[in-house]
Short mmCIF file of N, CA, C and O in Angstrom, two decimals:
data_model
loop_
_atom_site.label_atom_id
_atom_site.label_comp_id
_atom_site.label_asym_id
_atom_site.label_seq_id
_atom_site.Cartn_x
_atom_site.Cartn_y
_atom_site.Cartn_z
N UNK A 1 -5.58 32.70 -5.75
CA UNK A 1 -6.88 32.09 -6.07
C UNK A 1 -7.15 32.31 -7.56
O UNK A 1 -6.86 33.36 -8.09
N UNK A 2 -7.74 31.32 -8.17
CA UNK A 2 -8.13 31.45 -9.57
C UNK A 2 -9.63 31.21 -9.74
O UNK A 2 -10.32 31.03 -8.73
N UNK A 3 -10.10 31.08 -10.95
CA UNK A 3 -11.53 30.94 -11.12
C UNK A 3 -12.11 29.59 -10.64
O UNK A 3 -13.29 29.43 -10.41
N UNK A 4 -11.22 28.61 -10.34
CA UNK A 4 -11.65 27.33 -9.79
C UNK A 4 -11.52 27.23 -8.30
O UNK A 4 -11.86 26.28 -7.71
N UNK A 5 -10.99 28.26 -7.63
CA UNK A 5 -10.83 28.26 -6.20
C UNK A 5 -9.42 28.44 -5.78
O UNK A 5 -8.55 28.82 -6.62
N UNK A 6 -9.08 28.12 -4.57
CA UNK A 6 -7.69 28.31 -4.05
C UNK A 6 -6.72 27.46 -4.84
O UNK A 6 -7.05 26.35 -5.29
N UNK A 7 -5.52 27.93 -4.97
CA UNK A 7 -4.49 27.20 -5.74
C UNK A 7 -3.21 27.20 -4.93
O UNK A 7 -2.74 28.18 -4.36
N UNK A 8 -2.61 26.03 -4.83
CA UNK A 8 -1.30 25.87 -4.10
C UNK A 8 -0.17 26.50 -4.96
O UNK A 8 -0.17 26.40 -6.18
N UNK A 9 0.70 27.19 -4.25
CA UNK A 9 1.87 27.73 -4.93
C UNK A 9 3.13 27.38 -4.15
O UNK A 9 3.04 27.04 -2.97
N UNK A 10 4.24 27.36 -4.83
CA UNK A 10 5.54 27.02 -4.24
C UNK A 10 5.43 25.67 -3.52
O UNK A 10 5.84 25.51 -2.38
N UNK A 11 4.94 24.68 -4.22
CA UNK A 11 4.77 23.33 -3.65
C UNK A 11 6.14 22.60 -3.69
O UNK A 11 6.84 22.66 -4.71
N UNK A 12 6.47 21.96 -2.59
CA UNK A 12 7.71 21.14 -2.56
C UNK A 12 7.32 19.72 -2.18
O UNK A 12 6.51 19.49 -1.27
N UNK A 13 7.93 18.78 -2.85
CA UNK A 13 7.68 17.37 -2.54
C UNK A 13 8.64 16.95 -1.42
O UNK A 13 9.83 17.17 -1.52
N UNK A 14 8.08 16.41 -0.39
CA UNK A 14 8.83 15.96 0.79
C UNK A 14 8.66 14.42 0.84
O UNK A 14 7.54 13.93 0.98
N UNK A 15 9.78 13.74 0.76
CA UNK A 15 9.71 12.24 0.76
C UNK A 15 9.48 11.76 2.19
O UNK A 15 10.11 12.17 3.11
N UNK A 16 8.53 10.85 2.32
CA UNK A 16 8.29 10.21 3.62
C UNK A 16 8.95 8.86 3.68
O UNK A 16 8.86 8.18 4.67
N UNK A 17 9.62 8.46 2.63
CA UNK A 17 10.25 7.16 2.55
C UNK A 17 11.61 7.25 3.28
O UNK A 17 12.43 8.08 2.96
N UNK A 18 11.79 6.39 4.27
CA UNK A 18 13.03 6.33 5.00
C UNK A 18 13.94 5.29 4.42
O UNK A 18 13.47 4.28 3.90
N UNK A 19 15.25 5.52 4.50
CA UNK A 19 16.24 4.56 4.07
C UNK A 19 16.32 3.40 5.06
O UNK A 19 15.89 3.47 6.20
N UNK A 20 16.94 2.27 4.61
CA UNK A 20 17.13 1.16 5.52
C UNK A 20 17.90 1.59 6.75
O UNK A 20 17.56 1.21 7.87
N UNK A 21 18.95 2.38 6.54
CA UNK A 21 19.77 2.84 7.70
C UNK A 21 18.91 3.65 8.68
O UNK A 21 19.00 3.49 9.90
N UNK A 22 18.08 4.52 8.15
CA UNK A 22 17.24 5.32 9.02
C UNK A 22 16.23 4.46 9.80
O UNK A 22 16.01 4.64 10.96
N UNK A 23 15.64 3.45 9.15
CA UNK A 23 14.73 2.54 9.81
C UNK A 23 15.42 1.71 10.85
O UNK A 23 14.84 1.47 11.92
N UNK A 24 16.61 1.25 10.57
CA UNK A 24 17.35 0.40 11.53
C UNK A 24 17.63 1.15 12.80
O UNK A 24 17.72 0.54 13.90
N UNK A 25 17.80 2.47 12.76
CA UNK A 25 18.06 3.23 13.95
C UNK A 25 16.84 3.42 14.82
O UNK A 25 16.96 3.85 15.98
N UNK A 26 15.67 3.14 14.31
CA UNK A 26 14.40 3.31 15.03
C UNK A 26 14.12 2.25 16.07
O UNK A 26 13.41 2.46 17.00
N UNK A 27 14.76 1.09 15.89
CA UNK A 27 14.46 -0.06 16.79
C UNK A 27 15.76 -0.75 17.17
O UNK A 27 16.56 -1.11 16.30
N UNK A 28 15.94 -0.99 18.45
CA UNK A 28 17.15 -1.73 18.89
C UNK A 28 16.92 -3.22 18.55
O UNK A 28 15.88 -3.78 18.79
N UNK A 29 17.94 -3.89 17.96
CA UNK A 29 17.77 -5.27 17.61
C UNK A 29 17.40 -6.11 18.87
O UNK A 29 17.94 -5.86 19.92
N UNK A 30 16.47 -7.02 18.68
CA UNK A 30 16.04 -7.86 19.80
C UNK A 30 14.86 -7.32 20.58
O UNK A 30 14.30 -8.05 21.42
N UNK A 31 14.46 -6.09 20.27
CA UNK A 31 13.29 -5.51 20.93
C UNK A 31 12.05 -6.32 20.53
O UNK A 31 11.90 -6.61 19.37
N UNK A 32 11.24 -6.64 21.50
CA UNK A 32 10.05 -7.46 21.17
C UNK A 32 8.79 -6.58 21.31
O UNK A 32 8.73 -5.59 22.10
N UNK A 33 7.80 -6.89 20.51
CA UNK A 33 6.55 -6.19 20.50
C UNK A 33 5.40 -7.24 20.58
O UNK A 33 5.61 -8.41 20.29
N UNK A 34 4.25 -6.75 20.96
CA UNK A 34 3.06 -7.66 20.99
C UNK A 34 2.03 -7.02 20.07
O UNK A 34 1.79 -5.79 20.07
N UNK A 35 1.41 -7.88 19.21
CA UNK A 35 0.44 -7.41 18.26
C UNK A 35 -0.59 -8.47 18.01
O UNK A 35 -0.54 -9.55 18.57
N UNK A 36 -1.48 -8.17 17.07
CA UNK A 36 -2.56 -9.07 16.68
C UNK A 36 -2.41 -9.36 15.17
O UNK A 36 -2.19 -8.41 14.39
N UNK A 37 -2.53 -10.58 14.77
CA UNK A 37 -2.50 -10.96 13.39
C UNK A 37 -3.69 -10.32 12.70
O UNK A 37 -4.84 -10.57 13.07
N UNK A 38 -3.44 -9.43 11.76
CA UNK A 38 -4.52 -8.74 11.06
C UNK A 38 -5.02 -9.60 9.90
O UNK A 38 -6.21 -9.53 9.56
N UNK A 39 -4.16 -10.41 9.36
CA UNK A 39 -4.58 -11.30 8.28
C UNK A 39 -3.38 -12.23 7.93
O UNK A 39 -2.25 -11.90 8.19
N UNK A 40 -3.73 -13.39 7.42
CA UNK A 40 -2.68 -14.36 6.97
C UNK A 40 -3.18 -15.11 5.75
O UNK A 40 -4.26 -15.64 5.77
N UNK A 41 -2.39 -15.08 4.70
CA UNK A 41 -2.70 -15.76 3.42
C UNK A 41 -1.96 -17.06 3.41
O UNK A 41 -0.76 -17.11 3.12
N UNK A 42 -2.68 -18.16 3.73
CA UNK A 42 -2.05 -19.48 3.78
C UNK A 42 -1.42 -19.89 2.45
O UNK A 42 -0.33 -20.47 2.35
N UNK A 43 -2.17 -19.58 1.37
CA UNK A 43 -1.69 -19.96 0.06
C UNK A 43 -0.38 -19.25 -0.32
O UNK A 43 0.53 -19.88 -0.88
N UNK A 44 -0.25 -17.98 0.01
CA UNK A 44 0.97 -17.23 -0.28
C UNK A 44 2.03 -17.29 0.79
O UNK A 44 3.18 -17.01 0.59
N UNK A 45 1.58 -17.63 2.03
CA UNK A 45 2.51 -17.83 3.09
C UNK A 45 2.99 -16.55 3.75
O UNK A 45 4.09 -16.47 4.27
N UNK A 46 2.16 -15.53 3.76
CA UNK A 46 2.52 -14.27 4.43
C UNK A 46 1.34 -13.65 5.07
O UNK A 46 0.17 -13.98 4.78
N UNK A 47 1.60 -12.72 5.98
CA UNK A 47 0.48 -11.96 6.63
C UNK A 47 0.96 -10.66 7.20
O UNK A 47 2.07 -10.20 6.91
N UNK A 48 0.07 -10.03 7.98
CA UNK A 48 0.39 -8.75 8.62
C UNK A 48 0.06 -8.76 10.08
O UNK A 48 -0.99 -9.36 10.42
N UNK A 49 0.83 -8.07 10.88
CA UNK A 49 0.56 -7.92 12.33
C UNK A 49 0.21 -6.48 12.57
O UNK A 49 0.97 -5.55 12.12
N UNK A 50 -0.83 -6.29 13.29
CA UNK A 50 -1.25 -4.93 13.76
C UNK A 50 -0.70 -4.67 15.16
O UNK A 50 -0.94 -5.52 16.07
N UNK A 51 0.03 -3.58 15.34
CA UNK A 51 0.67 -3.29 16.63
C UNK A 51 0.77 -1.79 16.70
O UNK A 51 1.39 -1.12 15.86
N UNK A 52 0.15 -1.20 17.74
CA UNK A 52 0.12 0.28 17.88
C UNK A 52 1.55 0.82 17.98
O UNK A 52 1.90 1.80 17.35
N UNK A 53 2.42 0.12 18.74
CA UNK A 53 3.78 0.61 18.97
C UNK A 53 4.57 0.64 17.66
O UNK A 53 5.24 1.63 17.33
N UNK A 54 4.52 -0.44 16.90
CA UNK A 54 5.31 -0.47 15.64
C UNK A 54 4.70 0.46 14.60
O UNK A 54 5.41 1.02 13.80
N UNK A 55 3.37 0.60 14.66
CA UNK A 55 2.69 1.55 13.72
C UNK A 55 3.13 2.98 14.00
O UNK A 55 3.32 3.79 13.09
N UNK A 56 3.36 3.33 15.29
CA UNK A 56 3.82 4.65 15.64
C UNK A 56 5.24 4.87 15.19
O UNK A 56 5.66 5.98 14.89
N UNK A 57 6.04 3.78 15.09
CA UNK A 57 7.41 3.89 14.69
C UNK A 57 7.56 3.90 13.17
O UNK A 57 8.22 4.72 12.58
N UNK A 58 6.90 2.93 12.53
CA UNK A 58 7.04 2.76 11.07
C UNK A 58 5.90 3.24 10.23
O UNK A 58 6.02 3.29 9.01
N UNK A 59 4.76 3.56 10.80
CA UNK A 59 3.66 4.10 10.09
C UNK A 59 2.88 3.05 9.31
O UNK A 59 2.10 3.43 8.42
N UNK A 60 3.00 1.80 9.65
CA UNK A 60 2.25 0.73 8.95
C UNK A 60 2.25 -0.54 9.75
O UNK A 60 2.97 -0.70 10.75
N UNK A 61 1.42 -1.49 9.30
CA UNK A 61 1.38 -2.82 9.91
C UNK A 61 2.69 -3.56 9.52
O UNK A 61 3.34 -3.17 8.53
N UNK A 62 2.98 -4.56 10.28
CA UNK A 62 4.22 -5.33 10.08
C UNK A 62 3.96 -6.57 9.24
O UNK A 62 3.14 -7.41 9.58
N UNK A 63 4.67 -6.66 8.14
CA UNK A 63 4.56 -7.78 7.25
C UNK A 63 5.37 -8.95 7.82
O UNK A 63 6.39 -8.77 8.50
N UNK A 64 4.92 -10.22 7.64
CA UNK A 64 5.72 -11.36 8.03
C UNK A 64 5.48 -12.56 7.08
O UNK A 64 4.43 -12.67 6.46
N UNK A 65 6.48 -13.40 7.03
CA UNK A 65 6.43 -14.64 6.23
C UNK A 65 6.15 -15.82 7.19
O UNK A 65 6.52 -15.75 8.34
N UNK A 66 5.55 -16.86 6.66
CA UNK A 66 5.24 -18.01 7.53
C UNK A 66 6.55 -18.64 8.04
O UNK A 66 6.52 -19.33 9.06
N UNK A 67 7.67 -18.46 7.40
CA UNK A 67 8.92 -18.97 7.86
C UNK A 67 9.35 -18.29 9.16
O UNK A 67 10.26 -18.83 9.85
N UNK A 68 8.75 -17.19 9.54
CA UNK A 68 9.03 -16.53 10.79
C UNK A 68 8.22 -17.04 11.95
O UNK A 68 8.37 -16.64 13.12
N UNK A 69 7.29 -17.95 11.67
CA UNK A 69 6.48 -18.57 12.67
C UNK A 69 7.28 -19.69 13.39
O UNK A 69 8.24 -20.19 12.78
N UNK A 70 6.85 -20.04 14.60
CA UNK A 70 7.63 -21.11 15.34
C UNK A 70 7.65 -22.42 14.54
O UNK A 70 6.68 -22.69 13.79
N UNK A 71 8.62 -23.24 14.82
CA UNK A 71 8.77 -24.57 14.19
C UNK A 71 7.47 -25.31 14.44
O UNK A 71 6.96 -25.39 15.54
N UNK A 72 6.90 -25.93 13.38
CA UNK A 72 5.68 -26.74 13.52
C UNK A 72 4.42 -25.92 13.34
O UNK A 72 3.34 -26.51 13.25
N UNK A 73 4.50 -24.63 13.28
CA UNK A 73 3.33 -23.75 13.05
C UNK A 73 3.34 -23.27 11.65
O UNK A 73 4.28 -22.62 11.23
N UNK A 74 2.35 -23.62 10.88
CA UNK A 74 2.34 -23.26 9.48
C UNK A 74 1.37 -22.16 9.12
O UNK A 74 1.37 -21.62 8.01
N UNK A 75 0.50 -21.81 10.09
CA UNK A 75 -0.43 -20.71 9.87
C UNK A 75 -0.90 -20.13 11.18
O UNK A 75 -0.75 -20.78 12.24
N UNK A 76 -1.42 -18.91 11.14
CA UNK A 76 -2.04 -18.27 12.27
C UNK A 76 -3.34 -17.64 11.86
O UNK A 76 -3.48 -17.16 10.72
N UNK A 77 -4.33 -17.64 12.73
CA UNK A 77 -5.64 -17.08 12.45
C UNK A 77 -5.69 -15.59 12.68
O UNK A 77 -4.93 -15.09 13.59
N UNK A 78 -6.49 -14.91 11.97
CA UNK A 78 -6.75 -13.51 12.21
C UNK A 78 -7.21 -13.32 13.64
O UNK A 78 -8.01 -14.15 14.12
N UNK A 79 -6.64 -12.33 14.32
CA UNK A 79 -7.03 -12.08 15.71
C UNK A 79 -6.12 -12.73 16.71
O UNK A 79 -6.27 -12.53 17.94
N UNK A 80 -5.18 -13.58 16.30
CA UNK A 80 -4.23 -14.25 17.17
C UNK A 80 -3.25 -13.24 17.71
O UNK A 80 -2.62 -12.46 16.94
N UNK A 81 -3.03 -13.29 19.03
CA UNK A 81 -1.98 -12.45 19.61
C UNK A 81 -0.62 -13.06 19.42
O UNK A 81 -0.47 -14.25 19.67
N UNK A 82 0.36 -12.23 19.07
CA UNK A 82 1.72 -12.73 18.86
C UNK A 82 2.76 -11.76 19.47
O UNK A 82 2.45 -10.59 19.63
N UNK A 83 3.89 -12.35 19.81
CA UNK A 83 5.01 -11.53 20.24
C UNK A 83 6.04 -11.67 19.14
O UNK A 83 6.24 -12.78 18.56
N UNK A 84 6.73 -10.60 18.77
CA UNK A 84 7.63 -10.64 17.62
C UNK A 84 8.74 -9.53 17.71
O UNK A 84 8.61 -8.65 18.50
N UNK A 85 9.74 -9.77 16.92
CA UNK A 85 10.79 -8.78 16.75
C UNK A 85 10.64 -8.19 15.34
O UNK A 85 9.93 -8.76 14.48
N UNK A 86 11.33 -7.11 15.05
CA UNK A 86 11.25 -6.48 13.75
C UNK A 86 12.67 -6.46 13.18
O UNK A 86 13.63 -6.06 13.81
N UNK A 87 12.77 -6.91 11.97
CA UNK A 87 13.95 -6.84 11.16
C UNK A 87 13.73 -5.92 9.99
O UNK A 87 12.72 -5.94 9.35
N UNK A 88 14.72 -5.06 9.72
CA UNK A 88 14.55 -4.10 8.59
C UNK A 88 15.15 -4.76 7.38
O UNK A 88 16.36 -5.12 7.38
N UNK A 89 14.32 -4.95 6.33
CA UNK A 89 14.76 -5.49 5.09
C UNK A 89 14.75 -4.42 4.00
O UNK A 89 14.33 -3.29 4.26
N UNK A 90 15.14 -4.78 2.83
CA UNK A 90 15.16 -3.78 1.75
C UNK A 90 13.74 -3.41 1.32
O UNK A 90 13.49 -2.41 0.63
N UNK A 91 12.75 -4.19 1.82
CA UNK A 91 11.34 -3.83 1.55
C UNK A 91 10.64 -3.19 2.72
O UNK A 91 9.47 -2.91 2.68
N UNK A 92 11.37 -2.97 3.81
CA UNK A 92 10.83 -2.31 4.99
C UNK A 92 10.85 -3.21 6.18
O UNK A 92 11.46 -4.28 6.17
N UNK A 93 10.12 -2.85 7.26
CA UNK A 93 10.12 -3.65 8.47
C UNK A 93 9.42 -4.95 8.26
O UNK A 93 8.36 -5.05 7.55
N UNK A 94 9.94 -6.04 8.83
CA UNK A 94 9.37 -7.36 8.69
C UNK A 94 9.38 -8.08 10.04
O UNK A 94 10.42 -8.03 10.76
N UNK A 95 8.31 -8.74 10.36
CA UNK A 95 8.23 -9.49 11.63
C UNK A 95 9.10 -10.75 11.56
O UNK A 95 9.12 -11.46 10.57
N UNK A 96 9.83 -10.98 12.68
CA UNK A 96 10.67 -12.13 12.82
C UNK A 96 10.48 -12.76 14.17
O UNK A 96 10.00 -12.10 15.08
N UNK A 97 10.98 -14.00 14.34
CA UNK A 97 10.91 -14.67 15.65
C UNK A 97 9.52 -14.53 16.32
O UNK A 97 9.42 -14.20 17.47
N UNK A 98 8.52 -14.84 15.54
CA UNK A 98 7.14 -14.73 15.99
C UNK A 98 6.78 -15.85 16.94
O UNK A 98 7.07 -17.00 16.66
N UNK A 99 6.19 -15.52 18.08
CA UNK A 99 5.68 -16.51 19.05
C UNK A 99 4.20 -16.26 19.23
O UNK A 99 3.78 -15.16 19.49
N UNK A 100 3.41 -17.30 19.11
CA UNK A 100 1.97 -17.26 19.32
C UNK A 100 1.72 -17.22 20.85
O UNK A 100 2.31 -18.01 21.59
N UNK A 101 0.94 -16.22 21.32
CA UNK A 101 0.63 -16.07 22.73
C UNK A 101 -0.67 -16.80 23.02
O UNK A 101 -1.61 -16.77 22.21
N UNK A 102 -0.73 -17.31 24.22
CA UNK A 102 -2.01 -17.94 24.68
C UNK A 102 -3.04 -16.89 24.84
O UNK A 102 -2.73 -15.77 25.27
N UNK A 103 -4.28 -17.18 24.37
CA UNK A 103 -5.34 -16.19 24.50
C UNK A 103 -6.03 -16.23 25.84
O UNK A 103 -5.88 -17.08 26.67
#
């Protein structure tokens, strides 16, 4: 302790960033998940899916591009339920093969 209060000593930096190989081992290819569209930017063509199961695996929401939406679907509204797979890219987990579920 010093004059400003408690002080950390012997601090070690621990990386929480997983490699692509480590992330790929977390999910079997073809595994499907159900989540809710948290947001979608029509202008930029991407959005995020909120899913408790994938968040417990990857620690974040799942990013997706509009090209992962079904043929003929160019956008999804916030709050829409979707079924999706996860593909590990160099930027992390990404939603693929997205199907809009009936509400």
